[in-house]
PDB file of C-alpha atoms in Angstrom:
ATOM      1  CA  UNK A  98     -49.538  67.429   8.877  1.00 33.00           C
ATOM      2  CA  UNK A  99     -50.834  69.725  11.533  1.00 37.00           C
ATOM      3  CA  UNK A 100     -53.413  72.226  10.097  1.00 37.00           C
ATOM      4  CA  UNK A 101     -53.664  75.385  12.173  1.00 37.00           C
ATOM      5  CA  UNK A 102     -56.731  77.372  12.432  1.00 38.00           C
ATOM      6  CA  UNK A 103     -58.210  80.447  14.577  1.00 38.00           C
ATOM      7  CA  UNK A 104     -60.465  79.181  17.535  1.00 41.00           C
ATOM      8  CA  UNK A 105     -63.437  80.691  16.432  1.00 46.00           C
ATOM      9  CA  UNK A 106     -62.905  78.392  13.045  1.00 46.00           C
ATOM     10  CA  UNK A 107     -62.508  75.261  15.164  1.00 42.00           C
ATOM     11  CA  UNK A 108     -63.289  72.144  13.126  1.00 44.00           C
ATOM     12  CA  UNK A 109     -61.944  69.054  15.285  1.00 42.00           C
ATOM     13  CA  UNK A 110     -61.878  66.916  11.914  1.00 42.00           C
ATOM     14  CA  UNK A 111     -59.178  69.492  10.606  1.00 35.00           C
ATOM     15  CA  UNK A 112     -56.734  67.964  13.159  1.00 36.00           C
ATOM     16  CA  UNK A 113     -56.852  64.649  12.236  1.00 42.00           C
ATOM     17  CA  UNK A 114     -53.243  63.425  10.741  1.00 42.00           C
ATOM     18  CA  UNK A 115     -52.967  61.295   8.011  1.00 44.00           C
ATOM     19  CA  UNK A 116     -56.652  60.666   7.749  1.00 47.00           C
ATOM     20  CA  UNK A 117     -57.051  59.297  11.240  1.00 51.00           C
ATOM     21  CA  UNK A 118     -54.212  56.593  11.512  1.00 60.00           C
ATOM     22  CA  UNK A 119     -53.010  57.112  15.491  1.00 77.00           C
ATOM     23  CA  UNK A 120     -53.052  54.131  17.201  1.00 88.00           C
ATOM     24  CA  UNK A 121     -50.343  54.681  19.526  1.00 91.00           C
ATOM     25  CA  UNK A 122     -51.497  54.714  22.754  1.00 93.00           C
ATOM     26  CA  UNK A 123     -51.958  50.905  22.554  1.00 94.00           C
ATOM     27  CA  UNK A 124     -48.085  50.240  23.025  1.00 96.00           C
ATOM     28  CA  UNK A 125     -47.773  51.495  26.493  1.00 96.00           C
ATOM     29  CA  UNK A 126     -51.264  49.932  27.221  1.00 96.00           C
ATOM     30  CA  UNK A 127     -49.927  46.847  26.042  1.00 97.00           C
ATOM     31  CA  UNK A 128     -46.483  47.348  28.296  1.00 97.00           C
ATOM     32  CA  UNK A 129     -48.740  47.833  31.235  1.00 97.00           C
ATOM     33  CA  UNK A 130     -50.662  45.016  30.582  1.00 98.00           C
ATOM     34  CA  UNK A 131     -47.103  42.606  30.515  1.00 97.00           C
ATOM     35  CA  UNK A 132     -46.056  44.609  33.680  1.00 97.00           C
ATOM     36  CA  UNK A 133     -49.650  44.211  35.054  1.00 96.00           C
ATOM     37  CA  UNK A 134     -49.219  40.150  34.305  1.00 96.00           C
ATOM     38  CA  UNK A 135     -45.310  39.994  35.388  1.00 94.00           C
ATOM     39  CA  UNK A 136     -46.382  41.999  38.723  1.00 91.00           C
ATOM     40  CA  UNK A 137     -49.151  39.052  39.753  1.00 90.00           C
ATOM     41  CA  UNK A 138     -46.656  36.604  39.167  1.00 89.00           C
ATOM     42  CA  UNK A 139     -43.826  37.718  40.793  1.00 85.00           C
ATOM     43  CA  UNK A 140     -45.858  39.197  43.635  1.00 80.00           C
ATOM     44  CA  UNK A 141     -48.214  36.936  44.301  1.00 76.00           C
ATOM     45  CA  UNK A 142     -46.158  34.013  45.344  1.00 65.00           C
ATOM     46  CA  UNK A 143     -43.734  36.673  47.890  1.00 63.00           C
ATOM     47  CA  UNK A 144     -44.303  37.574  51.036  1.00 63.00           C
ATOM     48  CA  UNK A 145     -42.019  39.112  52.976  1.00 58.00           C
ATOM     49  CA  UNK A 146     -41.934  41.093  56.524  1.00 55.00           C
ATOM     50  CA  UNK A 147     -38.622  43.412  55.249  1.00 58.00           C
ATOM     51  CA  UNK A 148     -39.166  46.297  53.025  1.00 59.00           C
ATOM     52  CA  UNK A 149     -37.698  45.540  49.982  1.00 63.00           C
ATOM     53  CA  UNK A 150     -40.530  43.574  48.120  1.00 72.00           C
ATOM     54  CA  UNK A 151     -43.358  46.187  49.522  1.00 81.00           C
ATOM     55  CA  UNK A 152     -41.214  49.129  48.071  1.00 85.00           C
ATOM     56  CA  UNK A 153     -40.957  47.436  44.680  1.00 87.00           C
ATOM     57  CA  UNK A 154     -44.798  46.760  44.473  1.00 89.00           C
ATOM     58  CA  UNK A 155     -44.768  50.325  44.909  1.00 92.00           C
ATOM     59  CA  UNK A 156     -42.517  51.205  42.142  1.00 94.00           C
ATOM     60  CA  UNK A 157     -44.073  48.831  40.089  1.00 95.00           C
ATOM     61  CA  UNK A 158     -47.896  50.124  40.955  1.00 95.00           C
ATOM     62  CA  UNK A 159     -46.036  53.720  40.121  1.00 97.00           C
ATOM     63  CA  UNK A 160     -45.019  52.415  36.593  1.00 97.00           C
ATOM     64  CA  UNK A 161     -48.486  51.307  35.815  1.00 97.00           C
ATOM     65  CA  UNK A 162     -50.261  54.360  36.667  1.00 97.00           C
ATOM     66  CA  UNK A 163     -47.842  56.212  34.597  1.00 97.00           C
ATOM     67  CA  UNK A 164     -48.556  53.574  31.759  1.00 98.00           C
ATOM     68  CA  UNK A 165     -52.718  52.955  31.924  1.00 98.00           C
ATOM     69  CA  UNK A 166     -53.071  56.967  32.975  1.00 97.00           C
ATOM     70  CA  UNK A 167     -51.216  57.908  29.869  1.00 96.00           C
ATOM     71  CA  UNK A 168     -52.733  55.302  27.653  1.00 96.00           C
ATOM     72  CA  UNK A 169     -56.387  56.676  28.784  1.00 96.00           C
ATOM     73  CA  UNK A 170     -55.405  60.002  28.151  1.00 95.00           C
ATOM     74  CA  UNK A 171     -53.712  59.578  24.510  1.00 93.00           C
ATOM     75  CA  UNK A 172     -57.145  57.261  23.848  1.00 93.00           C
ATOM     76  CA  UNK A 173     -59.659  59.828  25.008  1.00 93.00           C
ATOM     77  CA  UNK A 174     -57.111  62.408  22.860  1.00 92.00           C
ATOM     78  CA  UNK A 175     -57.413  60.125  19.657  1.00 90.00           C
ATOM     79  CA  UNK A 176     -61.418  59.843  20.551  1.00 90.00           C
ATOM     80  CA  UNK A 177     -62.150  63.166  20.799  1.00 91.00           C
ATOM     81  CA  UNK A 178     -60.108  63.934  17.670  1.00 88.00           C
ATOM     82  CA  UNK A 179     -61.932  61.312  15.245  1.00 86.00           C
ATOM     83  CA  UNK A 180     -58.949  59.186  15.119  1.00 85.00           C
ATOM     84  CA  UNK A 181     -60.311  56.184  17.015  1.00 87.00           C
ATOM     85  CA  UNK A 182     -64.300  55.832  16.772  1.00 84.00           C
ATOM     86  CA  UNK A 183     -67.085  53.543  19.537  1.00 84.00           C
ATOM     87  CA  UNK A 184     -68.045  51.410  17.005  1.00 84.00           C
ATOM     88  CA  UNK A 185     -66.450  48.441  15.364  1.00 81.00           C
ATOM     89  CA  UNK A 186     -63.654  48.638  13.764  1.00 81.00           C
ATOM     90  CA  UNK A 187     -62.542  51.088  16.393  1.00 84.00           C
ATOM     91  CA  UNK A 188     -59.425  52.574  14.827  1.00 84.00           C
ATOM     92  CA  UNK A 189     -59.841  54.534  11.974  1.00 82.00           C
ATOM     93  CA  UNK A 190     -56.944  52.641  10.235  1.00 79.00           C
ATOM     94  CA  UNK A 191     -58.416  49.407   9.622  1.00 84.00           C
ATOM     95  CA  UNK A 192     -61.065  50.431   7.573  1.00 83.00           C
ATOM     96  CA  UNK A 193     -58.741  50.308   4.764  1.00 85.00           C
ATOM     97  CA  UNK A 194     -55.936  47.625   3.911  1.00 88.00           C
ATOM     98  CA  UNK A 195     -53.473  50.109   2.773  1.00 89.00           C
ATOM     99  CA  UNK A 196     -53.920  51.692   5.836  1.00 88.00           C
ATOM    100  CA  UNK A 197     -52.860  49.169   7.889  1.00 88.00           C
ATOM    101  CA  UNK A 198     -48.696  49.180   7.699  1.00 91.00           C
ATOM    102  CA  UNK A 199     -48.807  52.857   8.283  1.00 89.00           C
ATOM    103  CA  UNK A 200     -51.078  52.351  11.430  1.00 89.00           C
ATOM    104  CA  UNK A 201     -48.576  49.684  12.152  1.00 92.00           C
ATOM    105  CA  UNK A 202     -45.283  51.422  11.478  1.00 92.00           C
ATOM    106  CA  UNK A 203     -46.841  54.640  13.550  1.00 90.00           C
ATOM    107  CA  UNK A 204     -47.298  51.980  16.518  1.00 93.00           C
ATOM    108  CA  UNK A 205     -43.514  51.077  15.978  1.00 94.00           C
ATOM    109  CA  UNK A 206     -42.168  54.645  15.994  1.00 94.00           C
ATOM    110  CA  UNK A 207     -44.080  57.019  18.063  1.00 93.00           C
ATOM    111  CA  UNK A 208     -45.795  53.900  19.983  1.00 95.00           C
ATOM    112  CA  UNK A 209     -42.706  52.072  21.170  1.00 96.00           C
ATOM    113  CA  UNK A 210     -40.533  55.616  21.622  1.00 96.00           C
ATOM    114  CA  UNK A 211     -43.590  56.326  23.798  1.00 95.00           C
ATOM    115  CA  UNK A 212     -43.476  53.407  25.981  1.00 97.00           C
ATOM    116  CA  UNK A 213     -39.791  53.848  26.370  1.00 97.00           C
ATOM    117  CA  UNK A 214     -39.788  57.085  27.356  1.00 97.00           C
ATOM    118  CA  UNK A 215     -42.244  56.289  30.360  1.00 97.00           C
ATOM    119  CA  UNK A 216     -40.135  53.380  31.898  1.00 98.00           C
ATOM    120  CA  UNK A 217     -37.356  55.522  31.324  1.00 98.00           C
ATOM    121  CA  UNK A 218     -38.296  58.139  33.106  1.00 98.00           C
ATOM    122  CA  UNK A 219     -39.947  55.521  35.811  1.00 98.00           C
ATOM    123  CA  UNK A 220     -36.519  54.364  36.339  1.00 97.00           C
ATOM    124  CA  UNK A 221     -34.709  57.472  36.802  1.00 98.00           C
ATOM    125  CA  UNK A 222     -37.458  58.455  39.335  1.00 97.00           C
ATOM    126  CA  UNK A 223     -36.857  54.800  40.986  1.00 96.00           C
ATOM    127  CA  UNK A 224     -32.778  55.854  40.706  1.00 96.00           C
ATOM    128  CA  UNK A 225     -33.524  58.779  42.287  1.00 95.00           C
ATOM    129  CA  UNK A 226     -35.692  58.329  45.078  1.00 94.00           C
ATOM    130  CA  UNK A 227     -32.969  55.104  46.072  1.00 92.00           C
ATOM    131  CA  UNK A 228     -30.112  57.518  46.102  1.00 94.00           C
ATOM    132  CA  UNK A 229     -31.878  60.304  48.056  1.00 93.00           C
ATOM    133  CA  UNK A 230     -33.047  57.231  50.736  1.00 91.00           C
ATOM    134  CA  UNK A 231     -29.635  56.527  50.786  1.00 90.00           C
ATOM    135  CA  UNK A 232     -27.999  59.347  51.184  1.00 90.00           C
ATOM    136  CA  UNK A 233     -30.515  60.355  54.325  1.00 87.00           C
ATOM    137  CA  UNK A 234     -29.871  57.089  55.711  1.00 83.00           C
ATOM    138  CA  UNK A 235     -25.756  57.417  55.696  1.00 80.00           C
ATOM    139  CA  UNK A 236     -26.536  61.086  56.740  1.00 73.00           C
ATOM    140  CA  UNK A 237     -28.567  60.007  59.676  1.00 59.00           C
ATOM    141  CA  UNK A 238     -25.756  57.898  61.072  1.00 52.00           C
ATOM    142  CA  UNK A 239     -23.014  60.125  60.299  1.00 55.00           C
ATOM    143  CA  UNK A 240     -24.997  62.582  62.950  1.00 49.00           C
TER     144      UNK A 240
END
């Protein structure tokens, strides 16, 4: 639960939830880790003069800014807030055993809807940015 204060009474500890058991910015850290991995394989090996493998290393790069700059983000968020500490064990959560399947079912829910959103919205920009290439291309020779 979200605890609400006036921001001369700031006390960062008061914003903690659930005693400091966020851990979900390692989901989409993981997913751009497998992209990462999948994009040195599949790239590596391809080289091609046309345009079609160079402009999906480019969406790919895109999808793994989106994921590592949002993972950093949500980690310095979860840092600042107490949630995830610098010294071993570094999330709060596994201090405790009992702990440990809400951490885990928080990773599942918020973690994985997290992830999802961001290739979602990665794809629909991909989606987009083919139509509009299209449609300026068929609108170039219609001229």
């Amino acid at each position: 639960m979200f605890v609400l204060v006036c921001v001369a009474d700031f006390q960062p500890e008061l914003f903690v939830l659930s005693g400091g058991l966020m851990a979900c910015f390692l989901v989409p850290l993981a997913e751009g880790i497998v992209v990462s991995a999948l994009d040195k394989i599949v790239f590596c090996s391809k080289k091609s003069a046309d345009g079609v493998i160079s402009e999906s290393k480019k969406n790919i790069a895109v999808l793994k800014n989106m994921l590592y700059g949002g993972s950093f983000l949500l980690a310095i968020e979860h840092i600042y807030h107490g949630e995830v500490s610098l010294i071993p064990p570094f999330l709060t959560a596994v201090k405790t055993p009992e702990e440990i399947p809400v951490m885990l079912k928080e990773m599942a829910t918020v973690g994985v809807g997290m992830a999802a959103l961001v290739t979602a919205v990665w794809g629909i920009g991909c989606a987009v940015k083919h139509f509009v290439k299209k449609t300026k291309s068929r609108g170039a020779l219609c001229a």
